[in-house]
């Protein structure tokens, strides 16, 4: 499986830089071409769905990951 089939998104706690902790993750079909922090706790994404080749727009609430 390649990144073009499944694009993982990880939430990592780096409050202690010496000991980062993976908090959670999502597996998203397709792949992301652009990610941008949008306000407090939101992450905007732009990508492509590999099954249909359509453009995907998505907004993640990073507080709920």
XYZ file of N, CA, C and O in Angstrom:
260
model
N 0.845 -1.180 0.000
C 0.000 0.000 0.000
C 0.892 1.245 0.000
O 1.853 1.305 0.751
N 0.577 2.216 -0.809
C 1.389 3.428 -0.883
C 0.615 4.610 -0.340
O -0.582 4.533 -0.074
N 1.317 5.727 -0.205
C 0.662 6.942 0.276
C -0.425 7.403 -0.676
O -1.326 8.130 -0.284
N -0.392 6.983 -1.934
C -1.420 7.401 -2.887
C -2.713 6.630 -2.701
O -3.730 6.995 -3.250
N -2.694 5.554 -1.926
C -3.909 4.808 -1.621
C -4.469 5.215 -0.261
O -5.664 5.400 -0.113
N -3.605 5.307 0.739
C -4.012 5.695 2.098
C -3.033 6.750 2.600
O -1.822 6.543 2.580
N -3.559 7.867 3.049
C -2.745 8.966 3.566
C -2.972 9.050 5.068
O -4.027 9.499 5.502
N -2.028 8.625 5.902
C -2.240 8.677 7.348
C -2.050 10.095 7.892
O -1.241 10.862 7.380
N -2.825 10.430 8.896
C -2.697 11.703 9.604
C -2.508 11.376 11.078
O -3.357 10.728 11.687
N -1.381 11.794 11.638
C -1.051 11.492 13.023
C -1.171 12.737 13.888
O -0.811 13.827 13.462
N -1.687 12.573 15.105
C -1.687 13.625 16.120
C -0.609 13.244 17.131
O -0.661 12.161 17.718
N 0.382 14.125 17.301
C 1.519 13.834 18.173
C 1.645 14.921 19.226
O 1.649 16.117 18.905
N 1.730 14.515 20.492
C 1.940 15.445 21.599
C 3.438 15.687 21.723
O 4.200 14.770 22.020
N 3.864 16.922 21.457
C 5.276 17.277 21.548
C 5.526 18.258 22.686
O 6.488 19.021 22.667
N 4.651 18.227 23.702
C 4.848 19.122 24.842
C 6.160 18.833 25.555
O 6.755 19.730 26.153
N 6.637 17.588 25.506
C 7.974 17.234 25.976
C 8.760 16.801 24.743
O 8.649 15.662 24.312
N 9.564 17.713 24.156
C 10.269 17.403 22.908
C 11.190 16.189 22.996
O 11.483 15.561 21.990
N 11.627 15.852 24.195
C 12.489 14.689 24.365
C 11.713 13.378 24.275
O 12.295 12.328 24.009
N 10.397 13.449 24.506
C 9.560 12.242 24.507
C 8.229 12.501 23.793
O 7.182 12.589 24.428
N 8.246 12.635 22.459
C 6.977 12.829 21.745
C 6.100 11.581 21.866
O 6.601 10.459 21.921
N 4.786 11.804 21.934
C 3.838 10.704 22.107
C 2.804 10.761 20.990
O 2.142 11.788 20.795
N 2.657 9.659 20.263
C 1.603 9.563 19.245
C 0.276 9.397 19.975
O 0.070 8.431 20.692
N -0.632 10.360 19.784
C -1.911 10.357 20.491
C -2.982 9.567 19.730
O -3.729 8.818 20.317
N -3.059 9.776 18.423
C -4.051 9.080 17.606
C -3.700 9.258 16.131
O -2.761 9.974 15.796
N -4.470 8.604 15.264
C -4.246 8.738 13.834
C -5.522 8.423 13.071
O -6.434 7.791 13.582
N -5.547 8.896 11.839
C -6.634 8.599 10.902
C -6.020 8.045 9.634
O -4.927 8.433 9.243
N -6.726 7.145 8.980
C -6.329 6.680 7.657
C -7.332 7.255 6.673
O -8.525 6.999 6.774
N -6.842 8.047 5.742
C -7.691 8.759 4.804
C -7.429 8.215 3.409
O -6.275 8.117 2.987
N -8.479 7.859 2.682
C -8.267 7.368 1.321
C -7.758 8.499 0.441
O -8.076 9.666 0.641
N -6.944 8.150 -0.534
C -6.352 9.152 -1.409
C -5.100 9.730 -0.785
O -4.437 9.083 0.015
N -4.779 10.965 -1.157
C -3.591 11.597 -0.592
C -3.785 13.104 -0.501
O -4.579 13.688 -1.217
N -3.041 13.710 0.400
C -3.103 15.155 0.631
C -1.977 15.839 -0.132
O -0.841 15.390 -0.099
N -2.325 16.917 -0.804
C -1.317 17.718 -1.484
C -0.965 18.954 -0.675
O 0.114 19.515 -0.845
N -1.882 19.395 0.199
C -1.671 20.622 0.955
C -2.412 20.531 2.280
O -3.581 20.142 2.310
N -1.737 20.877 3.369
C -2.349 20.965 4.700
C -2.027 22.329 5.278
O -0.907 22.827 5.124
N -3.003 22.932 5.950
C -2.814 24.283 6.490
C -3.587 24.415 7.800
O -4.766 24.055 7.860
N -2.928 24.926 8.834
C -3.611 25.191 10.100
C -4.605 26.315 9.856
O -4.262 27.354 9.271
N -5.858 26.109 10.283
C -6.930 27.068 10.038
C -7.613 27.352 11.362
O -8.497 26.612 11.780
N -7.171 28.386 12.033
C -7.771 28.732 13.314
C -7.303 27.805 14.418
O -6.378 27.013 14.261
N -7.959 27.914 15.544
C -7.578 27.156 16.726
C -8.159 25.748 16.675
O -9.365 25.559 16.769
N -7.300 24.761 16.485
C -7.745 23.371 16.507
C -8.300 22.842 15.198
O -8.884 21.770 15.166
N -8.114 23.570 14.103
C -8.609 23.108 12.800
C -7.462 22.955 11.818
O -6.501 23.727 11.834
N -7.575 21.957 10.962
C -6.572 21.702 9.934
C -7.301 21.519 8.609
O -8.138 20.622 8.464
N -7.011 22.386 7.659
C -7.613 22.327 6.326
C -6.739 21.465 5.423
O -5.515 21.553 5.473
N -7.353 20.627 4.609
C -6.600 19.790 3.688
C -7.164 19.837 2.285
O -8.372 19.990 2.084
N -6.278 19.718 1.338
C -6.619 19.659 -0.078
C -5.873 18.476 -0.660
O -4.670 18.317 -0.427
N -6.584 17.620 -1.379
C -5.930 16.436 -1.930
C -6.721 15.820 -3.057
O -7.574 16.465 -3.654
N -6.452 14.547 -3.301
C -7.127 13.812 -4.373
C -7.589 12.459 -3.867
O -6.916 11.818 -3.076
N -8.735 12.059 -4.353
C -9.246 10.720 -4.103
C -8.734 9.835 -5.231
O -8.943 10.143 -6.407
N -8.034 8.765 -4.889
C -7.416 7.938 -5.935
C -8.421 7.076 -6.686
O -8.159 6.688 -7.814
N -9.559 6.767 -6.080
C -10.555 5.947 -6.772
C -11.247 6.716 -7.894
O -11.461 6.208 -8.978
N -11.616 7.961 -7.610
C -12.363 8.750 -8.591
C -11.522 9.844 -9.235
O -11.945 10.452 -10.197
N -10.350 10.113 -8.687
C -9.455 11.184 -9.132
C -10.084 12.570 -8.947
O -9.689 13.522 -9.598
N -11.089 12.674 -8.075
C -11.688 13.970 -7.751
C -10.830 14.700 -6.738
O -10.119 14.088 -5.947
N -10.941 16.010 -6.750
C -10.282 16.829 -5.731
C -11.053 16.673 -4.436
O -12.287 16.644 -4.430
N -10.317 16.568 -3.306
C -10.950 16.454 -1.986
C -10.583 17.675 -1.148
O -9.431 18.072 -1.100
N -11.584 18.263 -0.535
C -11.375 19.317 0.457
C -11.860 18.765 1.787
O -12.924 18.154 1.854
N -11.100 18.969 2.846
C -11.529 18.469 4.128
C -11.035 19.358 5.246
O -10.059 20.094 5.085
N -11.761 19.342 6.361
C -11.410 20.120 7.543
C -11.406 19.158 8.709
O -12.392 18.464 8.960
N -10.288 19.100 9.424
C -10.156 18.241 10.592
C -10.217 19.070 11.860
O -9.610 20.146 11.927
N -10.934 18.575 12.830
C -10.904 19.144 14.159
C -9.807 18.409 14.907
O -10.001 17.276 15.345
N -8.649 19.020 15.036
C -7.485 18.322 15.609
C -7.641 18.070 17.106
O -6.908 17.253 17.663
N -8.560 18.706 17.737
C -8.821 18.448 19.165
C -9.530 17.129 19.369
O -9.574 16.598 20.456
N -10.113 16.576 18.317
C -10.877 15.335 18.446
C -10.141 14.138 17.865
O -10.689 13.052 17.801
N -8.921 14.320 17.391
C -8.162 13.188 16.834
C -7.734 12.238 17.923
O -7.459 12.557 19.007
